[in-house]
């Protein structure tokens, strides 16, 4: 058998095996509640979600205005994008993170959070 055909069979089998393993491990991970975060955006958002949340008075005022809810904040911490150009800077004995997300009404919002070792402070919420 020529090398080209052996290489094609090998790559095809490798592709099928990779798809099977990923499908199997993904279903096993979701049944146990495990999340795999390899990219920086996912790792930062997972770290922010895992700590206790404190809300600053400025952010509390935005929530009281009813244009944004805590559910919108939670969704942004799951599906939002971290602006790394403005984030990961030392700020008040923690690091500041700027997260771009959306409200339930599909309005763009920018969330400023300070990540401390044991807690996360929701500093402010702005409309874009």
mmCIF file with all atom_site columns, C-alpha atoms in Angstrom:
data_model
loop_
_atom_site.group_PDB
_atom_site.id
_atom_site.type_symbol
_atom_site.label_atom_id
_atom_site.label_alt_id
_atom_site.label_comp_id
_atom_site.label_asym_id
_atom_site.label_entity_id
_atom_site.label_seq_id
_atom_site.pdbx_PDB_ins_code
_atom_site.Cartn_x
_atom_site.Cartn_y
_atom_site.Cartn_z
_atom_site.occupancy
_atom_site.B_iso_or_equiv
_atom_site.pdbx_formal_charge
_atom_site.auth_seq_id
_atom_site.auth_comp_id
_atom_site.auth_asym_id
_atom_site.auth_atom_id
_atom_site.pdbx_PDB_model_num
ATOM 1   C CA . UNK A 1 1   ? 0.000   0.000  0.000  1.00 0.00 ? 1   UNK A CA 1
ATOM 2   C CA . UNK A 1 2   ? 1.344   3.422  -0.907 1.00 0.00 ? 2   UNK A CA 1
ATOM 3   C CA . UNK A 1 3   ? 2.350   5.897  1.753  1.00 0.00 ? 3   UNK A CA 1
ATOM 4   C CA . UNK A 1 4   ? -0.363  8.371  0.677  1.00 0.00 ? 4   UNK A CA 1
ATOM 5   C CA . UNK A 1 5   ? -3.124  5.861  1.354  1.00 0.00 ? 5   UNK A CA 1
ATOM 6   C CA . UNK A 1 6   ? -1.644  4.802  4.695  1.00 0.00 ? 6   UNK A CA 1
ATOM 7   C CA . UNK A 1 7   ? -1.388  8.446  5.740  1.00 0.00 ? 7   UNK A CA 1
ATOM 8   C CA . UNK A 1 8   ? -4.993  9.113  4.659  1.00 0.00 ? 8   UNK A CA 1
ATOM 9   C CA . UNK A 1 9   ? -6.279  6.076  6.607  1.00 0.00 ? 9   UNK A CA 1
ATOM 10  C CA . UNK A 1 10  ? -4.248  7.090  9.655  1.00 0.00 ? 10  UNK A CA 1
ATOM 11  C CA . UNK A 1 11  ? -5.523  10.687 9.607  1.00 0.00 ? 11  UNK A CA 1
ATOM 12  C CA . UNK A 1 12  ? -9.117  9.536  9.054  1.00 0.00 ? 12  UNK A CA 1
ATOM 13  C CA . UNK A 1 13  ? -8.897  7.123  11.998 1.00 0.00 ? 13  UNK A CA 1
ATOM 14  C CA . UNK A 1 14  ? -7.257  9.781  14.142 1.00 0.00 ? 14  UNK A CA 1
ATOM 15  C CA . UNK A 1 15  ? -10.071 12.216 13.309 1.00 0.00 ? 15  UNK A CA 1
ATOM 16  C CA . UNK A 1 16  ? -12.800 9.685  14.137 1.00 0.00 ? 16  UNK A CA 1
ATOM 17  C CA . UNK A 1 17  ? -11.064 8.683  17.359 1.00 0.00 ? 17  UNK A CA 1
ATOM 18  C CA . UNK A 1 18  ? -10.625 12.322 18.398 1.00 0.00 ? 18  UNK A CA 1
ATOM 19  C CA . UNK A 1 19  ? -14.296 13.078 17.776 1.00 0.00 ? 19  UNK A CA 1
ATOM 20  C CA . UNK A 1 20  ? -15.352 10.020 19.784 1.00 0.00 ? 20  UNK A CA 1
ATOM 21  C CA . UNK A 1 21  ? -13.078 10.867 22.723 1.00 0.00 ? 21  UNK A CA 1
ATOM 22  C CA . UNK A 1 22  ? -14.214 14.518 22.802 1.00 0.00 ? 22  UNK A CA 1
ATOM 23  C CA . UNK A 1 23  ? -17.898 13.470 22.657 1.00 0.00 ? 23  UNK A CA 1
ATOM 24  C CA . UNK A 1 24  ? -17.375 10.883 25.389 1.00 0.00 ? 24  UNK A CA 1
ATOM 25  C CA . UNK A 1 25  ? -15.403 13.180 27.701 1.00 0.00 ? 25  UNK A CA 1
ATOM 26  C CA . UNK A 1 26  ? -17.766 16.108 27.148 1.00 0.00 ? 26  UNK A CA 1
ATOM 27  C CA . UNK A 1 27  ? -20.824 14.070 28.114 1.00 0.00 ? 27  UNK A CA 1
ATOM 28  C CA . UNK A 1 28  ? -18.978 12.730 31.158 1.00 0.00 ? 28  UNK A CA 1
ATOM 29  C CA . UNK A 1 29  ? -17.884 16.243 32.195 1.00 0.00 ? 29  UNK A CA 1
ATOM 30  C CA . UNK A 1 30  ? -21.362 17.771 31.849 1.00 0.00 ? 30  UNK A CA 1
ATOM 31  C CA . UNK A 1 31  ? -22.893 14.964 33.914 1.00 0.00 ? 31  UNK A CA 1
ATOM 32  C CA . UNK A 1 32  ? -20.433 15.771 36.717 1.00 0.00 ? 32  UNK A CA 1
ATOM 33  C CA . UNK A 1 33  ? -20.674 19.545 36.350 1.00 0.00 ? 33  UNK A CA 1
ATOM 34  C CA . UNK A 1 34  ? -17.065 19.992 35.254 1.00 0.00 ? 34  UNK A CA 1
ATOM 35  C CA . UNK A 1 35  ? -16.115 22.794 32.880 1.00 0.00 ? 35  UNK A CA 1
ATOM 36  C CA . UNK A 1 36  ? -12.928 22.835 30.813 1.00 0.00 ? 36  UNK A CA 1
ATOM 37  C CA . UNK A 1 37  ? -11.521 26.342 30.419 1.00 0.00 ? 37  UNK A CA 1
ATOM 38  C CA . UNK A 1 38  ? -8.347  26.554 28.392 1.00 0.00 ? 38  UNK A CA 1
ATOM 39  C CA . UNK A 1 39  ? -8.617  30.033 26.888 1.00 0.00 ? 39  UNK A CA 1
ATOM 40  C CA . UNK A 1 40  ? -7.841  33.162 28.936 1.00 0.00 ? 40  UNK A CA 1
ATOM 41  C CA . UNK A 1 41  ? -11.353 34.639 28.571 1.00 0.00 ? 41  UNK A CA 1
ATOM 42  C CA . UNK A 1 42  ? -12.991 31.478 29.899 1.00 0.00 ? 42  UNK A CA 1
ATOM 43  C CA . UNK A 1 43  ? -10.499 31.126 32.763 1.00 0.00 ? 43  UNK A CA 1
ATOM 44  C CA . UNK A 1 44  ? -10.998 34.713 33.959 1.00 0.00 ? 44  UNK A CA 1
ATOM 45  C CA . UNK A 1 45  ? -14.803 34.479 33.806 1.00 0.00 ? 45  UNK A CA 1
ATOM 46  C CA . UNK A 1 46  ? -14.766 31.143 35.649 1.00 0.00 ? 46  UNK A CA 1
ATOM 47  C CA . UNK A 1 47  ? -12.535 32.622 38.366 1.00 0.00 ? 47  UNK A CA 1
ATOM 48  C CA . UNK A 1 48  ? -14.868 35.617 38.758 1.00 0.00 ? 48  UNK A CA 1
ATOM 49  C CA . UNK A 1 49  ? -17.944 33.353 38.971 1.00 0.00 ? 49  UNK A CA 1
ATOM 50  C CA . UNK A 1 50  ? -16.377 31.088 41.578 1.00 0.00 ? 50  UNK A CA 1
ATOM 51  C CA . UNK A 1 51  ? -15.860 33.819 44.215 1.00 0.00 ? 51  UNK A CA 1
ATOM 52  C CA . UNK A 1 52  ? -18.388 35.607 46.391 1.00 0.00 ? 52  UNK A CA 1
ATOM 53  C CA . UNK A 1 53  ? -19.811 38.766 44.825 1.00 0.00 ? 53  UNK A CA 1
ATOM 54  C CA . UNK A 1 54  ? -20.013 42.106 46.596 1.00 0.00 ? 54  UNK A CA 1
ATOM 55  C CA . UNK A 1 55  ? -21.781 45.042 44.974 1.00 0.00 ? 55  UNK A CA 1
ATOM 56  C CA . UNK A 1 56  ? -20.493 48.620 45.238 1.00 0.00 ? 56  UNK A CA 1
ATOM 57  C CA . UNK A 1 57  ? -22.927 51.504 45.794 1.00 0.00 ? 57  UNK A CA 1
ATOM 58  C CA . UNK A 1 58  ? -22.455 52.791 42.224 1.00 0.00 ? 58  UNK A CA 1
ATOM 59  C CA . UNK A 1 59  ? -23.362 49.387 40.770 1.00 0.00 ? 59  UNK A CA 1
ATOM 60  C CA . UNK A 1 60  ? -26.240 49.045 43.249 1.00 0.00 ? 60  UNK A CA 1
ATOM 61  C CA . UNK A 1 61  ? -27.636 52.328 41.927 1.00 0.00 ? 61  UNK A CA 1
ATOM 62  C CA . UNK A 1 62  ? -27.572 50.962 38.355 1.00 0.00 ? 62  UNK A CA 1
ATOM 63  C CA . UNK A 1 63  ? -29.406 47.836 39.487 1.00 0.00 ? 63  UNK A CA 1
ATOM 64  C CA . UNK A 1 64  ? -32.038 49.937 41.294 1.00 0.00 ? 64  UNK A CA 1
ATOM 65  C CA . UNK A 1 65  ? -32.673 51.850 38.058 1.00 0.00 ? 65  UNK A CA 1
ATOM 66  C CA . UNK A 1 66  ? -33.977 48.513 36.664 1.00 0.00 ? 66  UNK A CA 1
ATOM 67  C CA . UNK A 1 67  ? -32.288 48.711 33.256 1.00 0.00 ? 67  UNK A CA 1
ATOM 68  C CA . UNK A 1 68  ? -29.964 45.894 34.314 1.00 0.00 ? 68  UNK A CA 1
ATOM 69  C CA . UNK A 1 69  ? -30.529 42.946 36.668 1.00 0.00 ? 69  UNK A CA 1
ATOM 70  C CA . UNK A 1 70  ? -28.314 40.553 38.574 1.00 0.00 ? 70  UNK A CA 1
ATOM 71  C CA . UNK A 1 71  ? -29.339 37.875 36.086 1.00 0.00 ? 71  UNK A CA 1
ATOM 72  C CA . UNK A 1 72  ? -27.826 40.021 33.304 1.00 0.00 ? 72  UNK A CA 1
ATOM 73  C CA . UNK A 1 73  ? -24.611 40.239 35.317 1.00 0.00 ? 73  UNK A CA 1
ATOM 74  C CA . UNK A 1 74  ? -24.530 36.456 35.778 1.00 0.00 ? 74  UNK A CA 1
ATOM 75  C CA . UNK A 1 75  ? -25.127 35.917 32.059 1.00 0.00 ? 75  UNK A CA 1
ATOM 76  C CA . UNK A 1 76  ? -22.328 38.356 31.228 1.00 0.00 ? 76  UNK A CA 1
ATOM 77  C CA . UNK A 1 77  ? -20.009 36.452 33.575 1.00 0.00 ? 77  UNK A CA 1
ATOM 78  C CA . UNK A 1 78  ? -20.828 33.297 31.629 1.00 0.00 ? 78  UNK A CA 1
ATOM 79  C CA . UNK A 1 79  ? -20.984 34.498 28.014 1.00 0.00 ? 79  UNK A CA 1
ATOM 80  C CA . UNK A 1 80  ? -19.256 37.913 28.119 1.00 0.00 ? 80  UNK A CA 1
ATOM 81  C CA . UNK A 1 81  ? -15.921 39.014 26.712 1.00 0.00 ? 81  UNK A CA 1
ATOM 82  C CA . UNK A 1 82  ? -13.064 40.281 28.857 1.00 0.00 ? 82  UNK A CA 1
ATOM 83  C CA . UNK A 1 83  ? -11.300 43.372 27.490 1.00 0.00 ? 83  UNK A CA 1
ATOM 84  C CA . UNK A 1 84  ? -7.706  42.376 28.238 1.00 0.00 ? 84  UNK A CA 1
ATOM 85  C CA . UNK A 1 85  ? -6.258  45.673 26.998 1.00 0.00 ? 85  UNK A CA 1
ATOM 86  C CA . UNK A 1 86  ? -7.895  47.477 29.932 1.00 0.00 ? 86  UNK A CA 1
ATOM 87  C CA . UNK A 1 87  ? -7.971  44.548 32.358 1.00 0.00 ? 87  UNK A CA 1
ATOM 88  C CA . UNK A 1 88  ? -5.578  42.660 34.637 1.00 0.00 ? 88  UNK A CA 1
ATOM 89  C CA . UNK A 1 89  ? -4.163  45.898 36.034 1.00 0.00 ? 89  UNK A CA 1
ATOM 90  C CA . UNK A 1 90  ? -3.363  46.228 39.759 1.00 0.00 ? 90  UNK A CA 1
ATOM 91  C CA . UNK A 1 91  ? -6.142  48.218 41.439 1.00 0.00 ? 91  UNK A CA 1
ATOM 92  C CA . UNK A 1 92  ? -6.852  48.623 45.181 1.00 0.00 ? 92  UNK A CA 1
ATOM 93  C CA . UNK A 1 93  ? -4.954  45.472 46.230 1.00 0.00 ? 93  UNK A CA 1
ATOM 94  C CA . UNK A 1 94  ? -6.719  43.457 43.534 1.00 0.00 ? 94  UNK A CA 1
ATOM 95  C CA . UNK A 1 95  ? -6.931  43.332 39.754 1.00 0.00 ? 95  UNK A CA 1
ATOM 96  C CA . UNK A 1 96  ? -9.510  45.151 37.668 1.00 0.00 ? 96  UNK A CA 1
ATOM 97  C CA . UNK A 1 97  ? -11.404 43.413 34.861 1.00 0.00 ? 97  UNK A CA 1
ATOM 98  C CA . UNK A 1 98  ? -13.629 45.011 32.226 1.00 0.00 ? 98  UNK A CA 1
ATOM 99  C CA . UNK A 1 99  ? -16.304 42.649 30.886 1.00 0.00 ? 99  UNK A CA 1
ATOM 100 C CA . UNK A 1 100 ? -18.472 43.387 27.867 1.00 0.00 ? 100 UNK A CA 1
ATOM 101 C CA . UNK A 1 101 ? -21.848 41.681 27.902 1.00 0.00 ? 101 UNK A CA 1
ATOM 102 C CA . UNK A 1 102 ? -25.524 42.082 27.066 1.00 0.00 ? 102 UNK A CA 1
ATOM 103 C CA . UNK A 1 103 ? -28.731 42.577 29.025 1.00 0.00 ? 103 UNK A CA 1
ATOM 104 C CA . UNK A 1 104 ? -31.859 40.498 28.553 1.00 0.00 ? 104 UNK A CA 1
ATOM 105 C CA . UNK A 1 105 ? -33.122 43.292 26.264 1.00 0.00 ? 105 UNK A CA 1
ATOM 106 C CA . UNK A 1 106 ? -30.012 42.796 24.079 1.00 0.00 ? 106 UNK A CA 1
ATOM 107 C CA . UNK A 1 107 ? -28.407 46.097 25.107 1.00 0.00 ? 107 UNK A CA 1
ATOM 108 C CA . UNK A 1 108 ? -24.621 46.227 25.342 1.00 0.00 ? 108 UNK A CA 1
ATOM 109 C CA . UNK A 1 109 ? -23.214 46.769 28.820 1.00 0.00 ? 109 UNK A CA 1
ATOM 110 C CA . UNK A 1 110 ? -19.736 47.147 30.276 1.00 0.00 ? 110 UNK A CA 1
ATOM 111 C CA . UNK A 1 111 ? -19.110 45.714 33.730 1.00 0.00 ? 111 UNK A CA 1
ATOM 112 C CA . UNK A 1 112 ? -16.141 46.765 35.851 1.00 0.00 ? 112 UNK A CA 1
ATOM 113 C CA . UNK A 1 113 ? -15.109 44.233 38.496 1.00 0.00 ? 113 UNK A CA 1
ATOM 114 C CA . UNK A 1 114 ? -12.219 44.096 40.942 1.00 0.00 ? 114 UNK A CA 1
ATOM 115 C CA . UNK A 1 115 ? -10.882 40.604 41.567 1.00 0.00 ? 115 UNK A CA 1
ATOM 116 C CA . UNK A 1 116 ? -9.501  40.084 45.078 1.00 0.00 ? 116 UNK A CA 1
ATOM 117 C CA . UNK A 1 117 ? -8.035  36.781 46.316 1.00 0.00 ? 117 UNK A CA 1
ATOM 118 C CA . UNK A 1 118 ? -11.231 35.805 48.195 1.00 0.00 ? 118 UNK A CA 1
ATOM 119 C CA . UNK A 1 119 ? -13.996 37.951 46.692 1.00 0.00 ? 119 UNK A CA 1
ATOM 120 C CA . UNK A 1 120 ? -15.092 39.928 43.630 1.00 0.00 ? 120 UNK A CA 1
ATOM 121 C CA . UNK A 1 121 ? -16.325 43.521 43.842 1.00 0.00 ? 121 UNK A CA 1
ATOM 122 C CA . UNK A 1 122 ? -18.831 44.650 41.218 1.00 0.00 ? 122 UNK A CA 1
ATOM 123 C CA . UNK A 1 123 ? -17.727 48.267 40.920 1.00 0.00 ? 123 UNK A CA 1
ATOM 124 C CA . UNK A 1 124 ? -19.852 49.744 38.132 1.00 0.00 ? 124 UNK A CA 1
ATOM 125 C CA . UNK A 1 125 ? -22.148 48.908 35.240 1.00 0.00 ? 125 UNK A CA 1
ATOM 126 C CA . UNK A 1 126 ? -22.384 51.144 32.185 1.00 0.00 ? 126 UNK A CA 1
ATOM 127 C CA . UNK A 1 127 ? -24.413 51.182 28.998 1.00 0.00 ? 127 UNK A CA 1
ATOM 128 C CA . UNK A 1 128 ? -22.390 51.345 25.823 1.00 0.00 ? 128 UNK A CA 1
#
